Structures are given as C-alpha cells and as structure tokens.
Amino acid sequence: MTNLEVRLHVGQGATRGPLTVFPVWTDAPTLPPSYLTGAGVPVEVSERAGSPAIDQLVVTNRADRPVLLLAGELLEGGWQTRALTASTLLAPGRPTVEKVVCVEQGRWGGPTAHTRRARRTPFTVLSAMDGGHAQQVVWDRVHGLESVAGPSATESLADRLDRTDATARDMTRGLRPLAGQRGLLVGIAGRPVWMEVTDSARTLKAHWRGLLHAATLDALGRPAVRTPAALARSFAEKVENTRLLADGPAGLGQRVRGGGRVGTTALRRSDRTVHLTAIAQEA
C-alpha cells in the first residue's frame, strides 16, 4: 500500500463554455522519458489470429525502446474499434494480448489490423470500463453521445469524434501546455471530473489534442458553468491522499489503484509514476 509519491500543483483554469481546463504540475524530477508514446510510434495492433475476441487485441511494439499506451486510447479499425482499458508500458518486440472494450457495437468483421492516432475516449466512457457489465455500460454511454455528436451507422465512438473534431478545435483554441506542465484537470459544468498526469511534459504534449477532444465531447450540451479553482484543488488533494494498492503488471510497469469518490489508477515503474488517471466516480 502506498500514496502517490509526488505532490500535485493545480494552476489557473481556462474556461470555454461548460469546459474548464486546469494545468497540473508535479514536484517530480525533470527527466527525459525512457519510452516513446503518442501517434506515429511503430506499434502494430491486430485481432487475435484465428479467433478474434471483443475484449482482446494483440499489440506489438516494433520500436527499439519501450512504448507507453494510455488507458482509453482508441485502437481503430479491425473487426471493430476498441479502446484500451488500462495504461501499459510495452517492451520492444514482444507481442502481448491487451484487454480492451468495444466502442463500435454495430460492426463485427473487416481487416485484422488497427490504426492508432492517439485519440481518447471521453471520461464518461473511460469511467465505465470496470465492473462485471462494463461492456454493456460502455456501449450505452457511446450511444448516449448521439444527442450531441449525431448518429453512427455502427454506433462508433470514432465516428462521433470525427464529427466533433472541428467543434473541439474551436472550443479549445489557444489552449496549450504551459512550461513544465505534466498534466491537466478537467472540469465540466461547474465540477471537476477527470485528471491525467504524466511523468514528462513531452508525454503530455504527445497526447494533448486527444485529451482535449475527449473532454470537449463530454462537455457538449452541458451548462456553461465555470468550475471553481477551489474544487479543482480539492480534487487534486483527494488524489494525493488516495491509498494505492498493487493491481497487477502493466507491461514493464506495475499498476496500482485506489480511491472512493475519486477513483485513481496509476502506472508505476522503478518507484516513479509514469501515468495517472483520476475520475470522479459519481460522473
């Protein structure tokens, strides 16, 4: 059992309608990441040979360094588009079977290969990925986005991200990571709901656009209420004080998780938090 080994520092938020984005810094040492991440890294994703399964995909790192994939990353195409359920640090050259959820209920068939664009699921979908009926809940929440992102012939989250891309860019125009920023905290319609923290400003930058687009999709149609900084800092304090328990391997790292009203999951390697996700459980 352990607490987060770094302190979180929440800065001044920027509000765009219902969406408020707060920068997050940590007091961890500034070190270059020992891994690759984001779009464009050489990672192959495919269906299981001979027996594709909704909840599994085969992922192979073709780089000569470890590759970090984040919880909620979309793996698009294949027999149906999926999302990774947990962050993992892939060793070079080693195929691994990763747990995923389907975010395209109405399709089962097609090519075996998937593409990666570092796109992310919104927090309402990400928060549904645990539990005995997780897949049905994920499908229900993807369908629920129809009211703000329109219909999809195959109930595809990717279709809804495509359709809202221009809206997301307009809503978040001018938002960029600040010097040394390691993460962001998202508030929607007056309350904090989601935090992502990495061990490197470079890692945050590689996933910035995908995170903002996902946050925008959650915010569409919600009341234009600013999230107060005091609530954001209280959310961060809850994450800092969460007791984290070992939850199994994460490729080359170790997964830990804990929390009550704010569920926290982190990928750690060599006593360093590589990536952390915290989600308001009542969301």
PDB file of C-alpha atoms in Angstrom:
ATOM      1  CA  MET A   1       0.000   0.000   0.000  1.00  0.00           C
ATOM      2  CA  THR A   2       1.351   3.427  -0.932  1.00  0.00           C
ATOM      3  CA  ASN A   3       0.394   7.020  -1.579  1.00  0.00           C
ATOM      4  CA  LEU A   4       1.244   8.987  -4.679  1.00  0.00           C
ATOM      5  CA  GLU A   5       4.955   9.832  -4.371  1.00  0.00           C
ATOM      6  CA  VAL A   6       4.629  13.316  -5.896  1.00  0.00           C
ATOM      7  CA  ARG A   7       2.765  16.478  -4.983  1.00  0.00           C
ATOM      8  CA  LEU A   8       0.252  17.883  -7.464  1.00  0.00           C
ATOM      9  CA  HIS A   9       0.082  21.616  -8.143  1.00  0.00           C
ATOM     10  CA  VAL A  10      -3.052  22.915  -9.891  1.00  0.00           C
ATOM     11  CA  GLY A  11      -2.818  26.214 -11.756  1.00  0.00           C
ATOM     12  CA  GLN A  12      -5.364  28.720 -13.020  1.00  0.00           C
ATOM     13  CA  GLY A  13      -8.087  27.235 -15.197  1.00  0.00           C
ATOM     14  CA  ALA A  14      -9.186  28.347 -18.648  1.00  0.00           C
ATOM     15  CA  THR A  15     -12.924  28.153 -19.328  1.00  0.00           C
ATOM     16  CA  ARG A  16     -14.627  27.553 -22.652  1.00  0.00           C
ATOM     17  CA  GLY A  17     -18.387  27.324 -22.132  1.00  0.00           C
ATOM     18  CA  PRO A  18     -19.023  24.288 -19.890  1.00  0.00           C
ATOM     19  CA  LEU A  19     -15.371  23.163 -20.106  1.00  0.00           C
ATOM     20  CA  THR A  20     -12.686  24.338 -17.675  1.00  0.00           C
ATOM     21  CA  VAL A  21      -9.136  23.038 -18.128  1.00  0.00           C
ATOM     22  CA  PHE A  22      -6.611  23.420 -15.292  1.00  0.00           C
ATOM     23  CA  PRO A  23      -2.870  22.866 -15.785  1.00  0.00           C
ATOM     24  CA  VAL A  24      -1.206  20.439 -13.378  1.00  0.00           C
ATOM     25  CA  TRP A  25       2.441  20.350 -12.364  1.00  0.00           C
ATOM     26  CA  THR A  26       4.264  17.899 -10.089  1.00  0.00           C
ATOM     27  CA  ASP A  27       7.406  18.127  -7.973  1.00  0.00           C
ATOM     28  CA  ALA A  28       8.927  15.011  -9.589  1.00  0.00           C
ATOM     29  CA  PRO A  29      12.425  15.477 -11.050  1.00  0.00           C
ATOM     30  CA  THR A  30      12.537  16.556 -14.675  1.00  0.00           C
ATOM     31  CA  LEU A  31      13.885  13.584 -16.602  1.00  0.00           C
ATOM     32  CA  PRO A  32      13.571  12.714 -20.302  1.00  0.00           C
ATOM     33  CA  PRO A  33      11.117   9.830 -20.793  1.00  0.00           C
ATOM     34  CA  SER A  34      12.706   6.434 -21.366  1.00  0.00           C
ATOM     35  CA  TYR A  35       9.856   5.421 -23.677  1.00  0.00           C
ATOM     36  CA  LEU A  36       8.041   6.509 -26.840  1.00  0.00           C
ATOM     37  CA  THR A  37       4.362   7.487 -26.879  1.00  0.00           C
ATOM     38  CA  GLY A  38       1.655   9.209 -28.902  1.00  0.00           C
ATOM     39  CA  ALA A  39       0.703   8.898 -32.547  1.00  0.00           C
ATOM     40  CA  GLY A  40       3.273   7.698 -35.053  1.00  0.00           C
ATOM     41  CA  VAL A  41       5.221   5.298 -32.852  1.00  0.00           C
ATOM     42  CA  PRO A  42       5.677   1.875 -34.503  1.00  0.00           C
ATOM     43  CA  VAL A  43       3.098  -0.247 -32.704  1.00  0.00           C
ATOM     44  CA  GLU A  44       1.153  -2.967 -34.504  1.00  0.00           C
ATOM     45  CA  VAL A  45      -2.362  -3.784 -33.310  1.00  0.00           C
ATOM     46  CA  SER A  46      -4.306  -6.744 -34.665  1.00  0.00           C
ATOM     47  CA  GLU A  47      -7.098  -9.179 -33.931  1.00  0.00           C
ATOM     48  CA  ARG A  48      -6.176 -12.497 -32.341  1.00  0.00           C
ATOM     49  CA  ALA A  49      -5.139 -14.906 -35.087  1.00  0.00           C
ATOM     50  CA  GLY A  50      -7.891 -17.418 -35.844  1.00  0.00           C
ATOM     51  CA  SER A  51     -10.195 -16.357 -33.005  1.00  0.00           C
ATOM     52  CA  PRO A  52     -10.872 -12.621 -32.695  1.00  0.00           C
ATOM     53  CA  ALA A  53     -12.333 -11.639 -29.316  1.00  0.00           C
ATOM     54  CA  ILE A  54     -14.233  -8.480 -28.400  1.00  0.00           C
ATOM     55  CA  ASP A  55     -12.201  -7.926 -25.227  1.00  0.00           C
ATOM     56  CA  GLN A  56      -8.688  -8.737 -26.518  1.00  0.00           C
ATOM     57  CA  LEU A  57      -6.245  -7.405 -29.109  1.00  0.00           C
ATOM     58  CA  VAL A  58      -2.650  -8.344 -29.884  1.00  0.00           C
ATOM     59  CA  VAL A  59      -0.263  -5.393 -29.554  1.00  0.00           C
ATOM     60  CA  THR A  60       3.387  -5.465 -30.663  1.00  0.00           C
ATOM     61  CA  ASN A  61       5.952  -2.743 -30.100  1.00  0.00           C
ATOM     62  CA  ARG A  62       8.187  -2.532 -33.196  1.00  0.00           C
ATOM     63  CA  ALA A  63      10.404   0.224 -31.771  1.00  0.00           C
ATOM     64  CA  ASP A  64      13.747  -0.334 -30.070  1.00  0.00           C
ATOM     65  CA  ARG A  65      12.531   1.369 -26.878  1.00  0.00           C
ATOM     66  CA  PRO A  66       9.516   0.772 -24.613  1.00  0.00           C
ATOM     67  CA  VAL A  67       6.236   2.352 -25.752  1.00  0.00           C
ATOM     68  CA  LEU A  68       3.622   3.841 -23.421  1.00  0.00           C
ATOM     69  CA  LEU A  69      -0.041   3.310 -24.354  1.00  0.00           C
ATOM     70  CA  LEU A  70      -2.652   5.069 -22.236  1.00  0.00           C
ATOM     71  CA  ALA A  71      -5.947   3.868 -20.818  1.00  0.00           C
ATOM     72  CA  GLY A  72      -8.744   4.931 -23.135  1.00  0.00           C
ATOM     73  CA  GLU A  73      -6.616   5.103 -26.297  1.00  0.00           C
ATOM     74  CA  LEU A  74      -8.646   4.184 -29.357  1.00  0.00           C
ATOM     75  CA  LEU A  75      -7.448   1.269 -31.491  1.00  0.00           C
ATOM     76  CA  GLU A  76      -9.404   1.959 -34.647  1.00  0.00           C
ATOM     77  CA  GLY A  77     -10.464  -0.374 -37.434  1.00  0.00           C
ATOM     78  CA  GLY A  78     -10.016  -4.143 -37.308  1.00  0.00           C
ATOM     79  CA  TRP A  79     -13.208  -6.094 -36.827  1.00  0.00           C
ATOM     80  CA  GLN A  80     -14.475  -3.240 -34.630  1.00  0.00           C
ATOM     81  CA  THR A  81     -12.890  -0.222 -32.965  1.00  0.00           C
ATOM     82  CA  ARG A  82     -11.783  -0.852 -29.376  1.00  0.00           C
ATOM     83  CA  ALA A  83     -10.337   1.170 -26.507  1.00  0.00           C
ATOM     84  CA  LEU A  84      -7.520   0.099 -24.212  1.00  0.00           C
ATOM     85  CA  THR A  85      -8.803  -0.414 -20.667  1.00  0.00           C
ATOM     86  CA  ALA A  86      -5.544   0.320 -18.823  1.00  0.00           C
ATOM     87  CA  SER A  87      -2.225   2.029 -19.427  1.00  0.00           C
ATOM     88  CA  THR A  88       0.694  -0.217 -20.252  1.00  0.00           C
ATOM     89  CA  LEU A  89       4.406   0.061 -20.987  1.00  0.00           C
ATOM     90  CA  LEU A  90       5.186  -2.255 -23.903  1.00  0.00           C
ATOM     91  CA  ALA A  91       8.567  -3.986 -24.145  1.00  0.00           C
ATOM     92  CA  PRO A  92      10.213  -3.879 -27.599  1.00  0.00           C
ATOM     93  CA  GLY A  93       9.486  -6.760 -29.966  1.00  0.00           C
ATOM     94  CA  ARG A  94       7.179  -8.717 -27.686  1.00  0.00           C
ATOM     95  CA  PRO A  95       3.563  -9.364 -28.789  1.00  0.00           C
ATOM     96  CA  THR A  96       1.170  -9.055 -25.867  1.00  0.00           C
ATOM     97  CA  VAL A  97      -2.562  -9.601 -25.533  1.00  0.00           C
ATOM     98  CA  GLU A  98      -4.139  -6.465 -24.094  1.00  0.00           C
ATOM     99  CA  LYS A  99      -7.578  -6.091 -22.541  1.00  0.00           C
ATOM    100  CA  VAL A 100      -9.879  -3.762 -24.479  1.00  0.00           C
ATOM    101  CA  VAL A 101     -13.528  -2.764 -24.709  1.00  0.00           C
ATOM    102  CA  CYS A 102     -15.546  -2.334 -27.878  1.00  0.00           C
ATOM    103  CA  VAL A 103     -16.639   1.202 -28.759  1.00  0.00           C
ATOM    104  CA  GLU A 104     -18.353   0.222 -32.033  1.00  0.00           C
ATOM    105  CA  GLN A 105     -21.238  -2.082 -31.184  1.00  0.00           C
ATOM    106  CA  GLY A 106     -22.717  -2.405 -34.668  1.00  0.00           C
ATOM    107  CA  ARG A 107     -19.803  -3.975 -36.565  1.00  0.00           C
ATOM    108  CA  TRP A 108     -18.013  -7.332 -36.351  1.00  0.00           C
ATOM    109  CA  GLY A 109     -15.795  -8.044 -39.324  1.00  0.00           C
ATOM    110  CA  GLY A 110     -13.272  -6.471 -41.644  1.00  0.00           C
ATOM    111  CA  PRO A 111      -9.471  -6.285 -41.798  1.00  0.00           C
ATOM    112  CA  THR A 112      -7.367  -7.649 -38.953  1.00  0.00           C
ATOM    113  CA  ALA A 113      -5.147  -4.574 -38.450  1.00  0.00           C
ATOM    114  CA  HIS A 114      -5.946  -1.485 -36.403  1.00  0.00           C
ATOM    115  CA  THR A 115      -4.642   2.073 -36.560  1.00  0.00           C
ATOM    116  CA  ARG A 116      -3.632   4.394 -33.720  1.00  0.00           C
ATOM    117  CA  ARG A 117      -3.998   8.185 -33.744  1.00  0.00           C
ATOM    118  CA  ALA A 118      -3.591   8.800 -30.000  1.00  0.00           C
ATOM    119  CA  ARG A 119      -7.329   9.571 -29.769  1.00  0.00           C
ATOM    120  CA  ARG A 120      -9.007   9.035 -26.413  1.00  0.00           C
ATOM    121  CA  THR A 121     -12.353   8.045 -25.010  1.00  0.00           C
ATOM    122  CA  PRO A 122     -14.227  10.730 -23.043  1.00  0.00           C
ATOM    123  CA  PHE A 123     -14.259  10.293 -19.266  1.00  0.00           C
ATOM    124  CA  THR A 124     -17.876   9.089 -19.260  1.00  0.00           C
ATOM    125  CA  VAL A 125     -16.754   6.074 -21.298  1.00  0.00           C
ATOM    126  CA  LEU A 126     -13.423   5.651 -19.515  1.00  0.00           C
ATOM    127  CA  SER A 127     -15.167   5.543 -16.135  1.00  0.00           C
ATOM    128  CA  ALA A 128     -17.405   2.671 -17.330  1.00  0.00           C
ATOM    129  CA  MET A 129     -14.596   0.259 -18.210  1.00  0.00           C
ATOM    130  CA  ASP A 130     -14.547  -1.583 -14.860  1.00  0.00           C
ATOM    131  CA  GLY A 131     -17.093  -3.998 -13.453  1.00  0.00           C
ATOM    132  CA  GLY A 132     -18.965  -7.115 -14.442  1.00  0.00           C
ATOM    133  CA  HIS A 133     -21.188  -5.413 -17.013  1.00  0.00           C
ATOM    134  CA  ALA A 134     -18.587  -2.944 -18.271  1.00  0.00           C
ATOM    135  CA  GLN A 135     -19.043  -3.693 -21.964  1.00  0.00           C
ATOM    136  CA  GLN A 136     -22.779  -3.034 -21.975  1.00  0.00           C
ATOM    137  CA  VAL A 137     -22.312   0.157 -19.955  1.00  0.00           C
ATOM    138  CA  VAL A 138     -19.643   1.353 -22.411  1.00  0.00           C
ATOM    139  CA  TRP A 139     -21.985   0.693 -25.350  1.00  0.00           C
ATOM    140  CA  ASP A 140     -24.783   2.570 -23.579  1.00  0.00           C
ATOM    141  CA  ARG A 141     -22.554   5.580 -22.971  1.00  0.00           C
ATOM    142  CA  VAL A 142     -21.238   5.642 -26.531  1.00  0.00           C
ATOM    143  CA  HIS A 143     -24.847   5.560 -27.715  1.00  0.00           C
ATOM    144  CA  GLY A 144     -25.679   8.377 -25.297  1.00  0.00           C
ATOM    145  CA  LEU A 145     -23.268  10.655 -27.158  1.00  0.00           C
ATOM    146  CA  GLU A 146     -25.659  10.578 -30.131  1.00  0.00           C
ATOM    147  CA  SER A 147     -27.538  13.531 -28.648  1.00  0.00           C
ATOM    148  CA  VAL A 148     -24.500  15.820 -29.037  1.00  0.00           C
ATOM    149  CA  ALA A 149     -22.482  14.117 -31.792  1.00  0.00           C
ATOM    150  CA  GLY A 150     -25.128  12.654 -34.072  1.00  0.00           C
ATOM    151  CA  PRO A 151     -25.923   9.087 -35.176  1.00  0.00           C
ATOM    152  CA  SER A 152     -23.462   6.448 -36.312  1.00  0.00           C
ATOM    153  CA  ALA A 153     -24.426   3.503 -38.508  1.00  0.00           C
ATOM    154  CA  THR A 154     -22.225   1.193 -36.426  1.00  0.00           C
ATOM    155  CA  GLU A 155     -22.538   3.028 -33.069  1.00  0.00           C
ATOM    156  CA  SER A 156     -18.882   4.019 -33.392  1.00  0.00           C
ATOM    157  CA  LEU A 157     -17.161   6.360 -30.956  1.00  0.00           C
ATOM    158  CA  ALA A 158     -14.622   7.099 -33.691  1.00  0.00           C
ATOM    159  CA  ASP A 159     -17.437   8.407 -35.939  1.00  0.00           C
ATOM    160  CA  ARG A 160     -18.549  10.752 -33.173  1.00  0.00           C
ATOM    161  CA  LEU A 161     -15.022  12.008 -32.619  1.00  0.00           C
ATOM    162  CA  ASP A 162     -14.709  12.615 -36.370  1.00  0.00           C
ATOM    163  CA  ARG A 163     -17.953  14.569 -36.418  1.00  0.00           C
ATOM    164  CA  THR A 164     -16.990  16.789 -33.465  1.00  0.00           C
ATOM    165  CA  ASP A 165     -13.374  17.443 -34.434  1.00  0.00           C
ATOM    166  CA  ALA A 166     -13.946  20.970 -35.742  1.00  0.00           C
ATOM    167  CA  THR A 167     -16.134  21.845 -32.744  1.00  0.00           C
ATOM    168  CA  ALA A 168     -13.466  20.605 -30.336  1.00  0.00           C
ATOM    169  CA  ARG A 169     -10.760  22.628 -32.069  1.00  0.00           C
ATOM    170  CA  ASP A 170     -12.900  25.762 -31.914  1.00  0.00           C
ATOM    171  CA  MET A 171     -13.824  25.286 -28.250  1.00  0.00           C
ATOM    172  CA  THR A 172     -10.233  24.638 -27.124  1.00  0.00           C
ATOM    173  CA  ARG A 173      -8.491  27.080 -29.451  1.00  0.00           C
ATOM    174  CA  GLY A 174      -5.498  28.678 -27.758  1.00  0.00           C
ATOM    175  CA  LEU A 175      -5.175  26.042 -25.041  1.00  0.00           C
ATOM    176  CA  ARG A 176      -1.617  24.716 -24.991  1.00  0.00           C
ATOM    177  CA  PRO A 177       0.548  23.039 -22.364  1.00  0.00           C
ATOM    178  CA  LEU A 178       2.466  25.571 -20.271  1.00  0.00           C
ATOM    179  CA  ALA A 179       6.168  25.335 -19.460  1.00  0.00           C
ATOM    180  CA  GLY A 180       6.859  22.213 -17.427  1.00  0.00           C
ATOM    181  CA  GLN A 181       3.196  21.189 -17.288  1.00  0.00           C
ATOM    182  CA  ARG A 182       2.767  17.461 -16.591  1.00  0.00           C
ATOM    183  CA  GLY A 183      -0.987  17.034 -16.622  1.00  0.00           C
ATOM    184  CA  LEU A 184      -4.448  18.564 -16.806  1.00  0.00           C
ATOM    185  CA  LEU A 185      -7.580  18.566 -14.691  1.00  0.00           C
ATOM    186  CA  VAL A 186     -10.910  18.828 -16.486  1.00  0.00           C
ATOM    187  CA  GLY A 187     -13.958  20.480 -15.028  1.00  0.00           C
ATOM    188  CA  ILE A 188     -17.350  20.253 -16.706  1.00  0.00           C
ATOM    189  CA  ALA A 189     -20.435  22.337 -15.869  1.00  0.00           C
ATOM    190  CA  GLY A 190     -19.036  23.513 -12.550  1.00  0.00           C
ATOM    191  CA  ARG A 191     -17.306  20.457 -11.109  1.00  0.00           C
ATOM    192  CA  PRO A 192     -14.011  18.617 -11.582  1.00  0.00           C
ATOM    193  CA  VAL A 193     -14.438  15.221 -13.202  1.00  0.00           C
ATOM    194  CA  TRP A 194     -11.164  13.963 -14.662  1.00  0.00           C
ATOM    195  CA  MET A 195      -7.395  14.322 -14.207  1.00  0.00           C
ATOM    196  CA  GLU A 196      -4.488  12.966 -16.264  1.00  0.00           C
ATOM    197  CA  VAL A 197      -0.890  13.294 -15.065  1.00  0.00           C
ATOM    198  CA  THR A 198       2.279  12.074 -16.779  1.00  0.00           C
ATOM    199  CA  ASP A 199       5.933  11.984 -15.747  1.00  0.00           C
ATOM    200  CA  SER A 200       7.024  14.237 -18.592  1.00  0.00           C
ATOM    201  CA  ALA A 201       5.891  17.436 -20.298  1.00  0.00           C
ATOM    202  CA  ARG A 202       6.826  15.716 -23.567  1.00  0.00           C
ATOM    203  CA  THR A 203       4.373  12.890 -22.872  1.00  0.00           C
ATOM    204  CA  LEU A 204       1.558  15.321 -22.085  1.00  0.00           C
ATOM    205  CA  LYS A 205       2.230  17.203 -25.314  1.00  0.00           C
ATOM    206  CA  ALA A 206       2.042  13.956 -27.340  1.00  0.00           C
ATOM    207  CA  HIS A 207      -1.487  13.297 -26.003  1.00  0.00           C
ATOM    208  CA  TRP A 208      -2.721  16.881 -25.587  1.00  0.00           C
ATOM    209  CA  ARG A 209      -5.002  17.075 -28.609  1.00  0.00           C
ATOM    210  CA  GLY A 210      -6.621  13.700 -27.901  1.00  0.00           C
ATOM    211  CA  LEU A 211      -7.290  14.646 -24.280  1.00  0.00           C
ATOM    212  CA  LEU A 212      -8.868  17.987 -25.179  1.00  0.00           C
ATOM    213  CA  HIS A 213     -11.067  16.425 -27.856  1.00  0.00           C
ATOM    214  CA  ALA A 214     -12.290  13.763 -25.430  1.00  0.00           C
ATOM    215  CA  ALA A 215     -13.021  16.400 -22.781  1.00  0.00           C
ATOM    216  CA  THR A 216     -14.921  18.523 -25.304  1.00  0.00           C
ATOM    217  CA  LEU A 217     -17.124  15.594 -26.287  1.00  0.00           C
ATOM    218  CA  ASP A 218     -18.110  15.173 -22.632  1.00  0.00           C
ATOM    219  CA  ALA A 219     -18.798  18.894 -22.290  1.00  0.00           C
ATOM    220  CA  LEU A 220     -21.051  19.345 -25.329  1.00  0.00           C
ATOM    221  CA  GLY A 221     -24.629  20.106 -24.372  1.00  0.00           C
ATOM    222  CA  ARG A 222     -23.791  20.814 -20.718  1.00  0.00           C
ATOM    223  CA  PRO A 223     -24.494  24.126 -18.918  1.00  0.00           C
ATOM    224  CA  ALA A 224     -21.865  26.840 -19.442  1.00  0.00           C
ATOM    225  CA  VAL A 225     -20.712  26.961 -15.813  1.00  0.00           C
ATOM    226  CA  ARG A 226     -17.110  27.622 -14.785  1.00  0.00           C
ATOM    227  CA  THR A 227     -15.511  25.066 -12.442  1.00  0.00           C
ATOM    228  CA  PRO A 228     -14.087  26.863  -9.371  1.00  0.00           C
ATOM    229  CA  ALA A 229     -10.354  26.537  -8.684  1.00  0.00           C
ATOM    230  CA  ALA A 230     -11.074  25.563  -5.063  1.00  0.00           C
ATOM    231  CA  LEU A 231     -12.972  22.469  -6.208  1.00  0.00           C
ATOM    232  CA  ALA A 232     -10.185  21.561  -8.634  1.00  0.00           C
ATOM    233  CA  ARG A 233      -7.561  21.784  -5.891  1.00  0.00           C
ATOM    234  CA  SER A 234      -9.747  19.737  -3.535  1.00  0.00           C
ATOM    235  CA  PHE A 235      -9.995  17.060  -6.255  1.00  0.00           C
ATOM    236  CA  ALA A 236      -6.188  17.015  -6.553  1.00  0.00           C
ATOM    237  CA  GLU A 237      -5.822  16.689  -2.765  1.00  0.00           C
ATOM    238  CA  LYS A 238      -8.092  13.654  -2.787  1.00  0.00           C
ATOM    239  CA  VAL A 239      -5.840  12.067  -5.431  1.00  0.00           C
ATOM    240  CA  GLU A 240      -2.706  12.844  -3.399  1.00  0.00           C
ATOM    241  CA  ASN A 241      -4.223  11.254  -0.289  1.00  0.00           C
ATOM    242  CA  THR A 242      -5.516   8.114  -2.013  1.00  0.00           C
ATOM    243  CA  ARG A 243      -4.058   4.860  -0.728  1.00  0.00           C
ATOM    244  CA  LEU A 244      -2.977   2.870  -3.767  1.00  0.00           C
ATOM    245  CA  LEU A 245      -2.837  -0.924  -3.883  1.00  0.00           C
ATOM    246  CA  ALA A 246      -0.986  -3.159  -6.342  1.00  0.00           C
ATOM    247  CA  ASP A 247      -3.320  -4.208  -9.158  1.00  0.00           C
ATOM    248  CA  GLY A 248      -1.110  -6.354 -11.377  1.00  0.00           C
ATOM    249  CA  PRO A 249       1.517  -5.870 -14.060  1.00  0.00           C
ATOM    250  CA  ALA A 250       1.306  -3.213 -16.766  1.00  0.00           C
ATOM    251  CA  GLY A 251       3.847  -4.480 -19.270  1.00  0.00           C
ATOM    252  CA  LEU A 252       7.210  -3.294 -17.973  1.00  0.00           C
ATOM    253  CA  GLY A 253       5.471  -1.398 -15.173  1.00  0.00           C
ATOM    254  CA  GLN A 254       3.162  -2.053 -12.249  1.00  0.00           C
ATOM    255  CA  ARG A 255      -0.452  -0.915 -11.991  1.00  0.00           C
ATOM    256  CA  VAL A 256      -1.781   0.495  -8.705  1.00  0.00           C
ATOM    257  CA  ARG A 257      -5.242   1.781  -7.909  1.00  0.00           C
ATOM    258  CA  GLY A 258      -7.469   3.038  -5.138  1.00  0.00           C
ATOM    259  CA  GLY A 259      -9.894   5.740  -4.115  1.00  0.00           C
ATOM    260  CA  GLY A 260     -13.517   6.268  -3.236  1.00  0.00           C
ATOM    261  CA  ARG A 261     -15.351   9.254  -4.725  1.00  0.00           C
ATOM    262  CA  VAL A 262     -12.296   9.888  -6.889  1.00  0.00           C
ATOM    263  CA  GLY A 263     -11.034   6.629  -8.401  1.00  0.00           C
ATOM    264  CA  THR A 264      -7.308   6.725  -9.138  1.00  0.00           C
ATOM    265  CA  THR A 265      -5.235   4.382 -11.284  1.00  0.00           C
ATOM    266  CA  ALA A 266      -1.516   4.776 -11.937  1.00  0.00           C
ATOM    267  CA  LEU A 267       1.199   3.014 -13.877  1.00  0.00           C
ATOM    268  CA  ARG A 268       4.489   2.993 -11.973  1.00  0.00           C
ATOM    269  CA  ARG A 269       7.984   1.899 -12.913  1.00  0.00           C
ATOM    270  CA  SER A 270      11.032   1.979 -10.632  1.00  0.00           C
ATOM    271  CA  ASP A 271       9.061   3.879  -7.944  1.00  0.00           C
ATOM    272  CA  ARG A 272       8.111   6.589 -10.445  1.00  0.00           C
ATOM    273  CA  THR A 273       4.555   7.343 -11.570  1.00  0.00           C
ATOM    274  CA  VAL A 274       4.617   7.249 -15.359  1.00  0.00           C
ATOM    275  CA  HIS A 275       0.921   7.928 -15.905  1.00  0.00           C
ATOM    276  CA  LEU A 276      -2.056   8.585 -13.639  1.00  0.00           C
ATOM    277  CA  THR A 277      -5.775   8.822 -14.290  1.00  0.00           C
ATOM    278  CA  ALA A 278      -8.270  10.049 -11.696  1.00  0.00           C
ATOM    279  CA  ILE A 279     -12.022  10.106 -12.330  1.00  0.00           C
ATOM    280  CA  ALA A 280     -14.930  11.359 -10.241  1.00  0.00           C
ATOM    281  CA  GLN A 281     -16.908   8.186  -9.575  1.00  0.00           C
ATOM    282  CA  GLU A 282     -20.265   9.892  -9.453  1.00  0.00           C
ATOM    283  CA  ALA A 283     -19.762  11.136 -13.037  1.00  0.00           C
TER     284      ALA A 283
END
